[in-house]
mmCIF file of C-alpha atoms in Angstrom:
data_model
loop_
_atom_site.group_PDB
_atom_site.id
_atom_site.type_symbol
_atom_site.label_atom_id
_atom_site.label_comp_id
_atom_site.label_asym_id
_atom_site.label_seq_id
_atom_site.Cartn_x
_atom_site.Cartn_y
_atom_site.Cartn_z
ATOM 1 C CA UNK N 12 45.536 -23.495 54.798
ATOM 2 C CA UNK N 13 45.608 -26.901 53.134
ATOM 3 C CA UNK N 14 41.783 -27.039 53.129
ATOM 4 C CA UNK N 15 41.581 -23.596 51.444
ATOM 5 C CA UNK N 16 44.062 -24.671 48.776
ATOM 6 C CA UNK N 17 42.102 -27.815 48.011
ATOM 7 C CA UNK N 18 38.864 -25.824 47.699
ATOM 8 C CA UNK N 19 40.506 -23.341 45.330
ATOM 9 C CA UNK N 20 41.881 -26.148 43.147
ATOM 10 C CA UNK N 21 38.463 -27.820 43.047
ATOM 11 C CA UNK N 22 36.779 -24.561 41.942
ATOM 12 C CA UNK N 23 39.371 -24.031 39.217
ATOM 13 C CA UNK N 24 38.901 -27.575 37.962
ATOM 14 C CA UNK N 25 35.137 -27.101 37.813
ATOM 15 C CA UNK N 26 35.558 -23.864 35.795
ATOM 16 C CA UNK N 27 37.885 -25.557 33.316
ATOM 17 C CA UNK N 28 35.489 -28.477 32.929
ATOM 18 C CA UNK N 29 32.548 -26.196 32.156
ATOM 19 C CA UNK N 30 34.651 -24.213 29.691
ATOM 20 C CA UNK N 31 35.610 -27.419 27.943
ATOM 21 C CA UNK N 32 31.999 -28.453 27.228
ATOM 22 C CA UNK N 33 31.266 -28.759 23.488
ATOM 23 C CA UNK N 34 29.174 -25.979 21.900
ATOM 24 C CA UNK N 35 26.343 -28.465 21.384
ATOM 25 C CA UNK N 36 26.003 -28.817 25.143
ATOM 26 C CA UNK N 37 25.404 -25.074 25.665
ATOM 27 C CA UNK N 38 21.681 -24.211 25.622
ATOM 28 C CA UNK N 39 20.759 -22.343 22.412
ATOM 29 C CA UNK N 40 18.852 -19.082 22.443
ATOM 30 C CA UNK N 41 15.137 -19.457 21.785
ATOM 31 C CA UNK N 42 14.320 -18.839 18.083
ATOM 32 C CA UNK N 43 12.525 -15.606 17.235
ATOM 33 C CA UNK N 44 8.942 -16.306 16.185
ATOM 34 C CA UNK N 45 8.252 -15.530 12.531
ATOM 35 C CA UNK N 46 5.842 -12.670 11.831
ATOM 36 C CA UNK N 47 3.763 -12.557 8.619
ATOM 37 C CA UNK N 48 4.024 -9.458 6.451
ATOM 38 C CA UNK N 49 0.319 -8.695 6.931
ATOM 39 C CA UNK N 50 -1.294 -9.081 10.345
ATOM 40 C CA UNK N 51 -4.568 -7.820 11.750
ATOM 41 C CA UNK N 52 -4.777 -5.465 14.709
ATOM 42 C CA UNK N 53 -1.024 -5.125 15.265
ATOM 43 C CA UNK N 54 2.258 -6.947 14.576
ATOM 44 C CA UNK N 55 1.316 -9.698 17.048
ATOM 45 C CA UNK N 56 -2.170 -10.195 15.598
ATOM 46 C CA UNK N 57 -3.474 -13.019 13.400
ATOM 47 C CA UNK N 58 -2.103 -13.269 9.878
ATOM 48 C CA UNK N 59 -4.152 -12.075 6.914
ATOM 49 C CA UNK N 60 -5.191 -15.229 5.060
ATOM 50 C CA UNK N 61 -5.114 -15.805 1.324
ATOM 51 C CA UNK N 62 -8.537 -14.918 -0.016
ATOM 52 C CA UNK N 63 -9.273 -12.294 2.650
ATOM 53 C CA UNK N 64 -10.797 -9.074 1.312
ATOM 54 C CA UNK N 65 -8.859 -5.911 2.107
ATOM 55 C CA UNK N 66 -10.664 -2.579 1.919
ATOM 56 C CA UNK N 67 -9.771 1.069 2.402
ATOM 57 C CA UNK N 68 -11.522 4.409 1.886
ATOM 58 C CA UNK N 69 -9.732 7.692 1.390
ATOM 59 C CA UNK N 70 -8.013 8.693 4.626
ATOM 60 C CA UNK N 71 -10.125 11.070 6.729
ATOM 61 C CA UNK N 72 -9.770 14.677 5.669
ATOM 62 C CA UNK N 73 -8.070 13.874 2.346
ATOM 63 C CA UNK N 74 -9.072 13.781 -1.309
ATOM 64 C CA UNK N 75 -7.882 11.985 -4.415
ATOM 65 C CA UNK N 76 -6.474 14.407 -6.985
ATOM 66 C CA UNK N 77 -5.715 14.116 -10.666
ATOM 67 C CA UNK N 78 -3.787 17.281 -11.535
ATOM 68 C CA UNK N 79 -2.155 18.449 -14.755
ATOM 69 C CA UNK N 80 1.203 19.138 -13.037
ATOM 70 C CA UNK N 81 3.123 18.025 -9.949
ATOM 71 C CA UNK N 82 2.954 21.572 -8.630
ATOM 72 C CA UNK N 83 -0.313 23.479 -8.619
ATOM 73 C CA UNK N 84 -3.872 22.369 -8.148
ATOM 74 C CA UNK N 85 -5.560 22.379 -11.546
ATOM 75 C CA UNK N 86 -7.503 19.288 -12.476
ATOM 76 C CA UNK N 87 -10.012 16.891 -10.922
ATOM 77 C CA UNK N 88 -10.530 16.373 -7.179
ATOM 78 C CA UNK N 89 -12.619 13.523 -5.710
ATOM 79 C CA UNK N 90 -13.872 13.288 -2.133
ATOM 80 C CA UNK N 91 -14.747 9.569 -2.267
ATOM 81 C CA UNK N 92 -12.513 6.770 -3.555
ATOM 82 C CA UNK N 93 -12.717 3.330 -1.887
ATOM 83 C CA UNK N 94 -10.703 0.361 -3.075
ATOM 84 C CA UNK N 95 -11.058 -3.398 -2.637
ATOM 85 C CA UNK N 96 -8.341 -6.053 -2.932
ATOM 86 C CA UNK N 97 -8.132 -9.812 -2.406
ATOM 87 C CA UNK N 98 -5.103 -11.134 -0.517
ATOM 88 C CA UNK N 99 -3.102 -13.693 -2.504
ATOM 89 C CA UNK N 100 0.097 -14.465 -0.596
ATOM 90 C CA UNK N 101 1.341 -13.497 2.862
ATOM 91 C CA UNK N 102 4.865 -14.796 3.609
ATOM 92 C CA UNK N 103 6.873 -14.082 6.744
ATOM 93 C CA UNK N 104 8.501 -10.660 7.013
ATOM 94 C CA UNK N 105 10.658 -9.293 5.494
ATOM 95 C CA UNK N 106 9.055 -10.903 2.455
ATOM 96 C CA UNK N 107 6.509 -9.311 0.133
ATOM 97 C CA UNK N 108 2.796 -9.976 0.402
ATOM 98 C CA UNK N 109 0.667 -9.780 -2.732
ATOM 99 C CA UNK N 110 -2.949 -8.960 -3.434
ATOM 100 C CA UNK N 111 -5.214 -8.404 -6.420
ATOM 101 C CA UNK N 112 -6.831 -4.970 -6.475
ATOM 102 C CA UNK N 113 -10.238 -5.715 -7.928
ATOM 103 C CA UNK N 114 -12.106 -2.468 -7.325
ATOM 104 C CA UNK N 115 -11.354 1.251 -7.206
ATOM 105 C CA UNK N 116 -13.979 3.910 -7.740
ATOM 106 C CA UNK N 117 -14.318 7.695 -7.553
ATOM 107 C CA UNK N 118 -17.253 9.896 -6.575
ATOM 108 C CA UNK N 119 -17.997 13.438 -5.391
ATOM 109 C CA UNK N 120 -15.612 14.777 -8.031
ATOM 110 C CA UNK N 121 -15.171 18.400 -9.090
ATOM 111 C CA UNK N 122 -12.947 20.135 -11.629
ATOM 112 C CA UNK N 123 -11.375 23.582 -11.707
ATOM 113 C CA UNK N 124 -10.209 23.430 -15.329
ATOM 114 C CA UNK N 125 -11.175 26.396 -17.504
ATOM 115 C CA UNK N 126 -14.102 25.421 -19.716
ATOM 116 C CA UNK N 127 -15.091 22.381 -17.646
ATOM 117 C CA UNK N 128 -18.424 22.770 -15.889
ATOM 118 C CA UNK N 129 -18.628 19.445 -14.038
ATOM 119 C CA UNK N 130 -17.220 15.928 -13.786
ATOM 120 C CA UNK N 131 -19.570 13.300 -15.176
ATOM 121 C CA UNK N 132 -17.384 10.361 -14.120
ATOM 122 C CA UNK N 133 -13.868 9.250 -13.320
ATOM 123 C CA UNK N 134 -13.194 5.537 -13.678
ATOM 124 C CA UNK N 135 -10.254 3.139 -13.802
ATOM 125 C CA UNK N 136 -9.883 0.419 -16.411
ATOM 126 C CA UNK N 137 -7.988 -2.824 -16.990
ATOM 127 C CA UNK N 138 -8.679 -4.218 -13.509
ATOM 128 C CA UNK N 139 -7.472 -6.234 -11.694
ATOM 129 C CA UNK N 140 -4.163 -4.649 -10.653
ATOM 130 C CA UNK N 141 -1.344 -6.267 -8.726
ATOM 131 C CA UNK N 142 -0.668 -4.904 -5.228
ATOM 132 C CA UNK N 143 2.579 -5.657 -3.351
ATOM 133 C CA UNK N 144 3.121 -4.819 0.337
ATOM 134 C CA UNK N 145 6.108 -5.211 2.657
ATOM 135 C CA UNK N 146 9.805 -5.686 1.923
ATOM 136 C CA UNK N 147 10.017 -2.223 0.351
ATOM 137 C CA UNK N 148 7.642 0.351 -1.114
ATOM 138 C CA UNK N 149 3.985 -0.315 -1.795
ATOM 139 C CA UNK N 150 3.666 -1.161 -5.501
ATOM 140 C CA UNK N 151 0.474 -1.068 -7.574
ATOM 141 C CA UNK N 152 0.967 -2.367 -11.119
ATOM 142 C CA UNK N 153 -1.149 -3.265 -14.118
ATOM 143 C CA UNK N 154 -2.249 -6.866 -14.529
ATOM 144 C CA UNK N 155 -3.157 -9.271 -17.301
ATOM 145 C CA UNK N 156 -5.802 -6.900 -18.695
ATOM 146 C CA UNK N 157 -3.253 -4.159 -19.356
ATOM 147 C CA UNK N 158 -1.700 -1.077 -17.752
ATOM 148 C CA UNK N 159 -3.349 1.070 -15.101
ATOM 149 C CA UNK N 160 -5.820 3.293 -16.901
ATOM 150 C CA UNK N 161 -8.043 6.242 -15.915
ATOM 151 C CA UNK N 162 -10.865 7.792 -17.930
ATOM 152 C CA UNK N 163 -12.446 11.143 -17.101
ATOM 153 C CA UNK N 164 -15.747 12.177 -18.702
ATOM 154 C CA UNK N 165 -16.188 15.938 -18.336
ATOM 155 C CA UNK N 166 -19.054 18.279 -19.119
ATOM 156 C CA UNK N 167 -17.679 21.440 -20.730
ATOM 157 C CA UNK N 168 -18.532 24.549 -22.705
ATOM 158 C CA UNK N 169 -17.787 22.484 -25.817
ATOM 159 C CA UNK N 170 -19.917 19.476 -24.909
ATOM 160 C CA UNK N 171 -18.870 16.208 -23.320
ATOM 161 C CA UNK N 172 -15.127 15.536 -23.252
ATOM 162 C CA UNK N 173 -13.705 12.048 -22.719
ATOM 163 C CA UNK N 174 -10.072 11.935 -21.625
ATOM 164 C CA UNK N 175 -8.229 8.608 -21.241
ATOM 165 C CA UNK N 176 -4.833 8.226 -19.552
ATOM 166 C CA UNK N 177 -2.495 5.301 -18.966
ATOM 167 C CA UNK N 178 0.393 4.655 -16.615
ATOM 168 C CA UNK N 179 3.404 3.094 -18.338
ATOM 169 C CA UNK N 180 4.888 1.681 -15.135
ATOM 170 C CA UNK N 181 3.532 1.228 -11.614
ATOM 171 C CA UNK N 182 2.448 3.281 -8.633
ATOM 172 C CA UNK N 183 5.191 3.345 -6.003
ATOM 173 C CA UNK N 184 3.858 4.391 -2.619
ATOM 174 C CA UNK N 185 4.386 3.946 1.111
ATOM 175 C CA UNK N 186 2.599 2.429 4.103
ATOM 176 C CA UNK N 187 2.197 3.947 7.573
ATOM 177 C CA UNK N 188 1.373 1.631 10.470
ATOM 178 C CA UNK N 189 0.603 4.532 12.794
ATOM 179 C CA UNK N 190 -2.435 5.410 10.669
ATOM 180 C CA UNK N 191 -2.743 2.120 8.705
ATOM 181 C CA UNK N 192 -2.656 4.024 5.425
ATOM 182 C CA UNK N 193 -1.217 3.593 1.930
ATOM 183 C CA UNK N 194 -0.094 6.780 0.191
ATOM 184 C CA UNK N 195 0.659 7.526 -3.458
ATOM 185 C CA UNK N 196 2.075 10.826 -4.692
ATOM 186 C CA UNK N 197 2.236 12.333 -8.195
ATOM 187 C CA UNK N 198 1.839 9.070 -10.107
ATOM 188 C CA UNK N 199 2.383 10.073 -13.737
ATOM 189 C CA UNK N 200 -0.236 9.305 -16.387
ATOM 190 C CA UNK N 201 0.056 10.110 -20.107
ATOM 191 C CA UNK N 202 -2.931 10.766 -22.341
ATOM 192 C CA UNK N 203 -3.749 7.707 -24.457
ATOM 193 C CA UNK N 204 -7.001 8.776 -26.099
ATOM 194 C CA UNK N 205 -9.888 11.207 -26.158
ATOM 195 C CA UNK N 206 -10.524 14.804 -27.123
ATOM 196 C CA UNK N 207 -7.754 17.083 -28.301
ATOM 197 C CA UNK N 208 -8.901 19.501 -25.576
ATOM 198 C CA UNK N 209 -7.784 17.091 -22.836
ATOM 199 C CA UNK N 210 -4.477 17.810 -21.048
ATOM 200 C CA UNK N 211 -1.584 15.704 -22.332
ATOM 201 C CA UNK N 212 -0.702 14.254 -18.938
ATOM 202 C CA UNK N 213 -1.929 13.940 -15.371
ATOM 203 C CA UNK N 214 -0.570 13.271 -11.885
ATOM 204 C CA UNK N 215 -2.543 11.199 -9.401
ATOM 205 C CA UNK N 216 -2.204 11.478 -5.602
ATOM 206 C CA UNK N 217 -4.224 9.843 -2.809
ATOM 207 C CA UNK N 218 -3.927 8.427 0.694
ATOM 208 C CA UNK N 219 -6.050 5.372 1.495
ATOM 209 C CA UNK N 220 -6.853 4.092 4.960
ATOM 210 C CA UNK N 221 -7.344 2.680 7.373
ATOM 211 C CA UNK N 222 -6.604 -0.516 5.477
ATOM 212 C CA UNK N 223 -8.812 -3.219 6.984
ATOM 213 C CA UNK N 224 -9.520 -6.940 6.604
ATOM 214 C CA UNK N 225 -13.273 -7.111 5.972
ATOM 215 C CA UNK N 226 -13.205 -10.922 6.018
ATOM 216 C CA UNK N 227 -12.574 -10.893 9.789
ATOM 217 C CA UNK N 228 -15.135 -10.059 12.424
ATOM 218 C CA UNK N 229 -15.137 -6.356 13.145
ATOM 219 C CA UNK N 230 -12.955 -5.584 10.087
ATOM 220 C CA UNK N 231 -9.692 -5.114 12.041
ATOM 221 C CA UNK N 232 -6.993 -2.839 10.671
ATOM 222 C CA UNK N 233 -4.104 -4.367 8.750
ATOM 223 C CA UNK N 234 -0.490 -3.904 9.789
ATOM 224 C CA UNK N 235 2.341 -4.125 7.222
ATOM 225 C CA UNK N 236 5.357 -5.698 8.954
#
């Protein structure tokens, strides 16, 4: 009985001693590894480096549209619209990565506006634009050259019509890591110049992807963390 009592007292003393250890003596949990906002392949892939070129076509099966209203389908539709951007900064998540959108073009465009027979061209002006990813919505804003601008040159019953539109603010879109796409919906433009026959406003929508890093071998997809 005496032996059992001594053993019990010894165990209790050991427990008290361990409990009395200072917090600094208790092993700390391993720190969570930082993850950059933009990685290639997946969230565990290599970080996108400053200077890398990011590219994206229109998502498969989609078109870029420039309609005269948020509801309806009257305006210009384009089947080809690639963009190119240069990565500038890529902090750890949940920060915001930045890039300079240096190229955006449109081709295979048609119009279903009464009096318009074909689309001669649709171009954007005042490049480069600022692109922000991560830490919130995807934001595309005008840069040092001025606001985001679009110019449509249309062949019509009345001759060639040139219609210029500007965006007073910024595109606010979303990213989807399942498809590696960036989507913009009903971005509002207001007419800033051109023929009096041009609509007074327009709404741009498009989904771009997969977003890829063309500076890396094999152009891996880009994940927004």
